[in-house]
């Protein structure tokens, strides 16, 4: 009886411990965008045109992307997210071009993605944002009209497919760069699905059966020895 009690307590302890592990197996949010705040390029001037913008590409022939620093001209606030993080993208650098980023989704993800960005325009220009999947095709293709007085957030819930390549792209719709939208705080997040874990109740049943079986074997052995 003492042996059985010890085994039963051990079984319950293992299950309780396993239950704790299961509670930790929650879905984790994965950020897919690199340099979504455009802060990874160092420059001291109020603006710059550079090909050194980690994560981002342009259709412009010389590869240059226009970035603004804090408080250039009459930009509202200093970027969309506060002091010290005021760098942001101007979509058109002397003409219309497309600024994009491409990444690959994992196989073990939820098929719902959250895509968001902040936008602003000096003179009420419009822009186009698109999201294209290598398996899903055109996921999003939408014209947006930023508020001329302040940054506005744009949020989309999108359906994606596991393992596909995603391209996020922005462009201004007017040749005049003074009307092209500015972009900041770009985010594309998906949830990584937790690994499949047996339910604690089923584990308790298995361990209990094992405990009974071990106890019975020990009991028979003691009888034989007697």
PDB file of C-alpha atoms in Angstrom:
ATOM      1  CA  UNK A   1       0.000   0.000   0.000  1.00  0.00           C
ATOM      2  CA  UNK A   2       2.847   2.370   0.809  1.00  0.00           C
ATOM      3  CA  UNK A   3       4.445   1.612  -2.543  1.00  0.00           C
ATOM      4  CA  UNK A   4       1.180   2.348  -4.346  1.00  0.00           C
ATOM      5  CA  UNK A   5       0.707   5.620  -2.467  1.00  0.00           C
ATOM      6  CA  UNK A   6       4.177   6.753  -3.458  1.00  0.00           C
ATOM      7  CA  UNK A   7       3.572   5.856  -7.085  1.00  0.00           C
ATOM      8  CA  UNK A   8       0.199   7.599  -7.136  1.00  0.00           C
ATOM      9  CA  UNK A   9       1.694  10.756  -5.633  1.00  0.00           C
ATOM     10  CA  UNK A  10       4.504  10.639  -8.187  1.00  0.00           C
ATOM     11  CA  UNK A  11       1.993  10.245 -11.029  1.00  0.00           C
ATOM     12  CA  UNK A  12      -0.052  13.222  -9.853  1.00  0.00           C
ATOM     13  CA  UNK A  13       3.123  15.270  -9.453  1.00  0.00           C
ATOM     14  CA  UNK A  14       4.208  14.499 -12.992  1.00  0.00           C
ATOM     15  CA  UNK A  15       0.774  15.416 -14.365  1.00  0.00           C
ATOM     16  CA  UNK A  16       0.679  18.673 -12.430  1.00  0.00           C
ATOM     17  CA  UNK A  17       4.120  19.512 -13.726  1.00  0.00           C
ATOM     18  CA  UNK A  18       3.036  18.608 -17.234  1.00  0.00           C
ATOM     19  CA  UNK A  19      -0.041  20.788 -16.842  1.00  0.00           C
ATOM     20  CA  UNK A  20       2.256  23.696 -16.038  1.00  0.00           C
ATOM     21  CA  UNK A  21       4.242  23.041 -19.203  1.00  0.00           C
ATOM     22  CA  UNK A  22       1.037  22.908 -21.229  1.00  0.00           C
ATOM     23  CA  UNK A  23      -0.011  26.275 -19.845  1.00  0.00           C
ATOM     24  CA  UNK A  24       3.210  27.766 -21.236  1.00  0.00           C
ATOM     25  CA  UNK A  25       2.531  26.470 -24.767  1.00  0.00           C
ATOM     26  CA  UNK A  26       0.605  29.536 -25.883  1.00  0.00           C
ATOM     27  CA  UNK A  27       0.684  31.070 -29.358  1.00  0.00           C
ATOM     28  CA  UNK A  28       3.572  33.539 -29.817  1.00  0.00           C
ATOM     29  CA  UNK A  29       3.190  36.679 -31.929  1.00  0.00           C
ATOM     30  CA  UNK A  30       5.853  36.985 -34.636  1.00  0.00           C
ATOM     31  CA  UNK A  31       6.778  40.350 -36.180  1.00  0.00           C
ATOM     32  CA  UNK A  32       7.740  39.791 -39.815  1.00  0.00           C
ATOM     33  CA  UNK A  33       8.760  43.336 -40.815  1.00  0.00           C
ATOM     34  CA  UNK A  34      12.401  44.393 -40.506  1.00  0.00           C
ATOM     35  CA  UNK A  35      13.025  48.058 -39.646  1.00  0.00           C
ATOM     36  CA  UNK A  36       9.354  48.998 -39.703  1.00  0.00           C
ATOM     37  CA  UNK A  37      10.087  52.298 -37.947  1.00  0.00           C
ATOM     38  CA  UNK A  38      12.906  53.259 -40.373  1.00  0.00           C
ATOM     39  CA  UNK A  39      15.221  53.962 -37.437  1.00  0.00           C
ATOM     40  CA  UNK A  40      18.148  51.772 -38.516  1.00  0.00           C
ATOM     41  CA  UNK A  41      19.695  54.350 -40.860  1.00  0.00           C
ATOM     42  CA  UNK A  42      21.868  56.952 -39.137  1.00  0.00           C
ATOM     43  CA  UNK A  43      21.944  60.489 -40.543  1.00  0.00           C
ATOM     44  CA  UNK A  44      22.229  63.930 -38.944  1.00  0.00           C
ATOM     45  CA  UNK A  45      20.466  66.077 -41.560  1.00  0.00           C
ATOM     46  CA  UNK A  46      16.719  66.692 -41.632  1.00  0.00           C
ATOM     47  CA  UNK A  47      16.380  64.304 -44.559  1.00  0.00           C
ATOM     48  CA  UNK A  48      18.469  61.986 -46.692  1.00  0.00           C
ATOM     49  CA  UNK A  49      18.280  59.828 -49.816  1.00  0.00           C
ATOM     50  CA  UNK A  50      20.132  56.579 -49.273  1.00  0.00           C
ATOM     51  CA  UNK A  51      20.323  52.979 -50.411  1.00  0.00           C
ATOM     52  CA  UNK A  52      21.142  51.937 -46.835  1.00  0.00           C
ATOM     53  CA  UNK A  53      17.664  51.223 -45.466  1.00  0.00           C
ATOM     54  CA  UNK A  54      17.759  47.728 -43.922  1.00  0.00           C
ATOM     55  CA  UNK A  55      14.868  45.509 -44.958  1.00  0.00           C
ATOM     56  CA  UNK A  56      13.520  47.786 -47.698  1.00  0.00           C
ATOM     57  CA  UNK A  57      13.938  47.948 -51.486  1.00  0.00           C
ATOM     58  CA  UNK A  58      12.908  50.459 -54.147  1.00  0.00           C
ATOM     59  CA  UNK A  59      12.115  50.297 -57.848  1.00  0.00           C
ATOM     60  CA  UNK A  60      14.157  53.487 -58.341  1.00  0.00           C
ATOM     61  CA  UNK A  61      17.183  52.789 -60.543  1.00  0.00           C
ATOM     62  CA  UNK A  62      19.839  54.107 -58.161  1.00  0.00           C
ATOM     63  CA  UNK A  63      18.337  52.233 -55.214  1.00  0.00           C
ATOM     64  CA  UNK A  64      17.859  55.371 -53.122  1.00  0.00           C
ATOM     65  CA  UNK A  65      15.026  55.779 -50.623  1.00  0.00           C
ATOM     66  CA  UNK A  66      14.073  59.120 -49.056  1.00  0.00           C
ATOM     67  CA  UNK A  67      13.967  59.268 -45.269  1.00  0.00           C
ATOM     68  CA  UNK A  68      13.046  62.192 -43.048  1.00  0.00           C
ATOM     69  CA  UNK A  69      14.468  62.963 -39.651  1.00  0.00           C
ATOM     70  CA  UNK A  70      12.711  64.559 -36.677  1.00  0.00           C
ATOM     71  CA  UNK A  71      10.702  67.676 -37.397  1.00  0.00           C
ATOM     72  CA  UNK A  72      11.710  68.396 -41.002  1.00  0.00           C
ATOM     73  CA  UNK A  73       9.666  71.249 -42.491  1.00  0.00           C
ATOM     74  CA  UNK A  74       6.165  71.040 -41.002  1.00  0.00           C
ATOM     75  CA  UNK A  75       5.928  67.313 -40.371  1.00  0.00           C
ATOM     76  CA  UNK A  76       3.509  66.723 -37.499  1.00  0.00           C
ATOM     77  CA  UNK A  77       5.087  65.693 -34.237  1.00  0.00           C
ATOM     78  CA  UNK A  78       8.409  63.965 -34.977  1.00  0.00           C
ATOM     79  CA  UNK A  79       7.483  60.774 -36.713  1.00  0.00           C
ATOM     80  CA  UNK A  80       4.381  58.951 -35.616  1.00  0.00           C
ATOM     81  CA  UNK A  81       5.734  57.451 -32.421  1.00  0.00           C
ATOM     82  CA  UNK A  82       7.361  60.179 -30.366  1.00  0.00           C
ATOM     83  CA  UNK A  83      10.624  61.800 -29.368  1.00  0.00           C
ATOM     84  CA  UNK A  84      13.815  60.040 -30.402  1.00  0.00           C
ATOM     85  CA  UNK A  85      12.158  57.860 -33.024  1.00  0.00           C
ATOM     86  CA  UNK A  86      11.158  60.432 -35.605  1.00  0.00           C
ATOM     87  CA  UNK A  87      12.693  58.934 -38.732  1.00  0.00           C
ATOM     88  CA  UNK A  88      10.173  57.880 -41.356  1.00  0.00           C
ATOM     89  CA  UNK A  89       9.752  57.154 -45.071  1.00  0.00           C
ATOM     90  CA  UNK A  90       8.678  59.544 -47.808  1.00  0.00           C
ATOM     91  CA  UNK A  91       7.305  57.323 -50.538  1.00  0.00           C
ATOM     92  CA  UNK A  92       8.376  59.323 -53.613  1.00  0.00           C
ATOM     93  CA  UNK A  93      11.933  60.541 -54.126  1.00  0.00           C
ATOM     94  CA  UNK A  94      11.703  62.754 -57.229  1.00  0.00           C
ATOM     95  CA  UNK A  95       9.067  60.702 -59.005  1.00  0.00           C
ATOM     96  CA  UNK A  96       6.867  57.695 -58.418  1.00  0.00           C
ATOM     97  CA  UNK A  97       8.534  54.540 -57.185  1.00  0.00           C
ATOM     98  CA  UNK A  98       7.519  51.543 -55.090  1.00  0.00           C
ATOM     99  CA  UNK A  99       9.104  50.832 -51.708  1.00  0.00           C
ATOM    100  CA  UNK A 100       8.739  47.196 -50.662  1.00  0.00           C
ATOM    101  CA  UNK A 101       9.817  44.444 -48.300  1.00  0.00           C
ATOM    102  CA  UNK A 102       9.564  40.673 -48.812  1.00  0.00           C
ATOM    103  CA  UNK A 103       9.610  37.940 -46.172  1.00  0.00           C
ATOM    104  CA  UNK A 104       8.586  34.282 -45.819  1.00  0.00           C
ATOM    105  CA  UNK A 105       5.999  33.015 -43.360  1.00  0.00           C
ATOM    106  CA  UNK A 106       6.682  29.901 -41.306  1.00  0.00           C
ATOM    107  CA  UNK A 107       4.806  26.639 -41.726  1.00  0.00           C
ATOM    108  CA  UNK A 108       3.354  26.578 -38.208  1.00  0.00           C
ATOM    109  CA  UNK A 109       1.332  29.804 -38.134  1.00  0.00           C
ATOM    110  CA  UNK A 110      -2.224  31.000 -37.762  1.00  0.00           C
ATOM    111  CA  UNK A 111      -3.577  32.050 -41.158  1.00  0.00           C
ATOM    112  CA  UNK A 112      -4.815  35.416 -39.867  1.00  0.00           C
ATOM    113  CA  UNK A 113      -2.261  38.261 -40.026  1.00  0.00           C
ATOM    114  CA  UNK A 114      -2.429  41.819 -38.681  1.00  0.00           C
ATOM    115  CA  UNK A 115      -0.931  44.459 -40.974  1.00  0.00           C
ATOM    116  CA  UNK A 116      -0.679  48.104 -39.936  1.00  0.00           C
ATOM    117  CA  UNK A 117       1.151  51.329 -40.741  1.00  0.00           C
ATOM    118  CA  UNK A 118       0.929  55.041 -39.948  1.00  0.00           C
ATOM    119  CA  UNK A 119       0.620  57.579 -42.776  1.00  0.00           C
ATOM    120  CA  UNK A 120       0.739  61.355 -43.235  1.00  0.00           C
ATOM    121  CA  UNK A 121       0.883  63.714 -46.231  1.00  0.00           C
ATOM    122  CA  UNK A 122       1.943  67.358 -46.387  1.00  0.00           C
ATOM    123  CA  UNK A 123      -0.503  68.352 -49.130  1.00  0.00           C
ATOM    124  CA  UNK A 124      -3.225  65.750 -49.070  1.00  0.00           C
ATOM    125  CA  UNK A 125      -1.723  63.367 -51.592  1.00  0.00           C
ATOM    126  CA  UNK A 126      -2.786  59.752 -51.840  1.00  0.00           C
ATOM    127  CA  UNK A 127      -0.843  56.521 -51.795  1.00  0.00           C
ATOM    128  CA  UNK A 128      -1.351  52.872 -52.646  1.00  0.00           C
ATOM    129  CA  UNK A 129      -0.510  50.003 -50.332  1.00  0.00           C
ATOM    130  CA  UNK A 130      -0.376  46.410 -51.519  1.00  0.00           C
ATOM    131  CA  UNK A 131       0.247  43.001 -49.989  1.00  0.00           C
ATOM    132  CA  UNK A 132       0.973  40.089 -52.331  1.00  0.00           C
ATOM    133  CA  UNK A 133       1.404  36.435 -51.379  1.00  0.00           C
ATOM    134  CA  UNK A 134       3.283  33.881 -53.472  1.00  0.00           C
ATOM    135  CA  UNK A 135       0.417  31.424 -52.861  1.00  0.00           C
ATOM    136  CA  UNK A 136      -2.488  33.737 -52.031  1.00  0.00           C
ATOM    137  CA  UNK A 137      -1.961  36.224 -54.862  1.00  0.00           C
ATOM    138  CA  UNK A 138      -3.252  39.772 -54.315  1.00  0.00           C
ATOM    139  CA  UNK A 139      -4.170  39.970 -50.638  1.00  0.00           C
ATOM    140  CA  UNK A 140      -4.520  43.759 -50.417  1.00  0.00           C
ATOM    141  CA  UNK A 141      -4.441  46.590 -52.957  1.00  0.00           C
ATOM    142  CA  UNK A 142      -5.867  49.808 -51.592  1.00  0.00           C
ATOM    143  CA  UNK A 143      -5.575  53.552 -52.076  1.00  0.00           C
ATOM    144  CA  UNK A 144      -5.237  55.487 -48.832  1.00  0.00           C
ATOM    145  CA  UNK A 145      -5.664  59.211 -48.161  1.00  0.00           C
ATOM    146  CA  UNK A 146      -3.661  60.380 -45.136  1.00  0.00           C
ATOM    147  CA  UNK A 147      -4.909  63.139 -42.878  1.00  0.00           C
ATOM    148  CA  UNK A 148      -2.908  66.267 -43.726  1.00  0.00           C
ATOM    149  CA  UNK A 149      -2.737  67.443 -40.118  1.00  0.00           C
ATOM    150  CA  UNK A 150      -1.472  64.397 -38.278  1.00  0.00           C
ATOM    151  CA  UNK A 151      -0.470  60.772 -38.570  1.00  0.00           C
ATOM    152  CA  UNK A 152      -3.273  58.268 -39.038  1.00  0.00           C
ATOM    153  CA  UNK A 153      -3.106  54.543 -38.362  1.00  0.00           C
ATOM    154  CA  UNK A 154      -4.217  52.053 -40.991  1.00  0.00           C
ATOM    155  CA  UNK A 155      -5.011  48.544 -39.750  1.00  0.00           C
ATOM    156  CA  UNK A 156      -5.934  45.451 -41.778  1.00  0.00           C
ATOM    157  CA  UNK A 157      -6.755  41.868 -40.839  1.00  0.00           C
ATOM    158  CA  UNK A 158      -5.553  39.632 -43.666  1.00  0.00           C
ATOM    159  CA  UNK A 159      -5.820  35.956 -44.562  1.00  0.00           C
ATOM    160  CA  UNK A 160      -2.497  34.340 -45.472  1.00  0.00           C
ATOM    161  CA  UNK A 161      -1.158  30.841 -46.144  1.00  0.00           C
ATOM    162  CA  UNK A 162       1.548  29.082 -44.165  1.00  0.00           C
ATOM    163  CA  UNK A 163       4.950  28.985 -45.845  1.00  0.00           C
ATOM    164  CA  UNK A 164       4.213  31.596 -48.490  1.00  0.00           C
ATOM    165  CA  UNK A 165       6.363  34.573 -49.437  1.00  0.00           C
ATOM    166  CA  UNK A 166       4.763  37.939 -48.674  1.00  0.00           C
ATOM    167  CA  UNK A 167       5.607  41.298 -50.278  1.00  0.00           C
ATOM    168  CA  UNK A 168       4.420  44.528 -48.637  1.00  0.00           C
ATOM    169  CA  UNK A 169       4.685  47.629 -50.853  1.00  0.00           C
ATOM    170  CA  UNK A 170       3.958  51.373 -50.716  1.00  0.00           C
ATOM    171  CA  UNK A 171       3.939  54.065 -53.376  1.00  0.00           C
ATOM    172  CA  UNK A 172       2.776  57.650 -53.700  1.00  0.00           C
ATOM    173  CA  UNK A 173       0.286  58.321 -56.466  1.00  0.00           C
ATOM    174  CA  UNK A 174       1.491  61.804 -57.456  1.00  0.00           C
ATOM    175  CA  UNK A 175       4.721  62.739 -59.245  1.00  0.00           C
ATOM    176  CA  UNK A 176       5.257  65.721 -56.941  1.00  0.00           C
ATOM    177  CA  UNK A 177       7.093  64.402 -53.903  1.00  0.00           C
ATOM    178  CA  UNK A 178       5.631  67.170 -51.735  1.00  0.00           C
ATOM    179  CA  UNK A 179       2.245  65.449 -51.958  1.00  0.00           C
ATOM    180  CA  UNK A 180       3.448  61.872 -51.538  1.00  0.00           C
ATOM    181  CA  UNK A 181       2.503  60.073 -48.320  1.00  0.00           C
ATOM    182  CA  UNK A 182       4.941  59.511 -45.486  1.00  0.00           C
ATOM    183  CA  UNK A 183       4.998  56.088 -43.813  1.00  0.00           C
ATOM    184  CA  UNK A 184       6.018  54.981 -40.317  1.00  0.00           C
ATOM    185  CA  UNK A 185       5.418  52.141 -37.835  1.00  0.00           C
ATOM    186  CA  UNK A 186       4.971  49.366 -40.408  1.00  0.00           C
ATOM    187  CA  UNK A 187       4.011  46.051 -38.796  1.00  0.00           C
ATOM    188  CA  UNK A 188       2.994  42.630 -40.109  1.00  0.00           C
ATOM    189  CA  UNK A 189       2.419  40.096 -37.353  1.00  0.00           C
ATOM    190  CA  UNK A 190       1.258  36.488 -37.291  1.00  0.00           C
ATOM    191  CA  UNK A 191       0.727  34.053 -34.447  1.00  0.00           C
ATOM    192  CA  UNK A 192       2.916  30.986 -34.268  1.00  0.00           C
ATOM    193  CA  UNK A 193       0.725  28.027 -33.332  1.00  0.00           C
ATOM    194  CA  UNK A 194       1.637  26.142 -30.138  1.00  0.00           C
ATOM    195  CA  UNK A 195       2.903  22.601 -30.459  1.00  0.00           C
ATOM    196  CA  UNK A 196       0.300  19.877 -29.967  1.00  0.00           C
ATOM    197  CA  UNK A 197       0.380  18.748 -26.319  1.00  0.00           C
ATOM    198  CA  UNK A 198      -1.641  15.857 -24.786  1.00  0.00           C
ATOM    199  CA  UNK A 199      -4.347  16.868 -22.346  1.00  0.00           C
ATOM    200  CA  UNK A 200      -3.420  16.484 -18.649  1.00  0.00           C
ATOM    201  CA  UNK A 201      -6.479  14.250 -18.082  1.00  0.00           C
ATOM    202  CA  UNK A 202      -5.283  11.689 -20.629  1.00  0.00           C
ATOM    203  CA  UNK A 203      -1.778  11.810 -19.194  1.00  0.00           C
ATOM    204  CA  UNK A 204      -3.185  11.219 -15.707  1.00  0.00           C
ATOM    205  CA  UNK A 205      -5.008   8.133 -16.992  1.00  0.00           C
ATOM    206  CA  UNK A 206      -1.860   6.736 -18.579  1.00  0.00           C
ATOM    207  CA  UNK A 207       0.260   7.387 -15.520  1.00  0.00           C
ATOM    208  CA  UNK A 208      -2.389   5.966 -13.198  1.00  0.00           C
ATOM    209  CA  UNK A 209      -2.557   2.756 -15.242  1.00  0.00           C
ATOM    210  CA  UNK A 210       1.212   2.534 -15.084  1.00  0.00           C
ATOM    211  CA  UNK A 211       1.154   3.091 -11.328  1.00  0.00           C
ATOM    212  CA  UNK A 212      -1.450   0.333 -10.789  1.00  0.00           C
ATOM    213  CA  UNK A 213       0.497  -2.053 -12.985  1.00  0.00           C
ATOM    214  CA  UNK A 214       3.747  -1.414 -11.111  1.00  0.00           C
ATOM    215  CA  UNK A 215       2.038  -1.779  -7.737  1.00  0.00           C
ATOM    216  CA  UNK A 216       0.476  -5.118  -8.782  1.00  0.00           C
ATOM    217  CA  UNK A 217       3.822  -6.439  -9.972  1.00  0.00           C
ATOM    218  CA  UNK A 218       5.502  -5.497  -6.697  1.00  0.00           C
ATOM    219  CA  UNK A 219       2.672  -7.101  -4.700  1.00  0.00           C
ATOM    220  CA  UNK A 220       2.991 -10.412  -6.604  1.00  0.00           C
ATOM    221  CA  UNK A 221       6.748 -10.353  -6.132  1.00  0.00           C
ATOM    222  CA  UNK A 222       6.388  -9.915  -2.366  1.00  0.00           C
ATOM    223  CA  UNK A 223       3.961 -12.880  -2.199  1.00  0.00           C
ATOM    224  CA  UNK A 224       6.398 -15.067  -4.114  1.00  0.00           C
ATOM    225  CA  UNK A 225       9.223 -14.113  -1.769  1.00  0.00           C
ATOM    226  CA  UNK A 226       7.035 -14.939   1.254  1.00  0.00           C
TER     227      UNK A 226
END
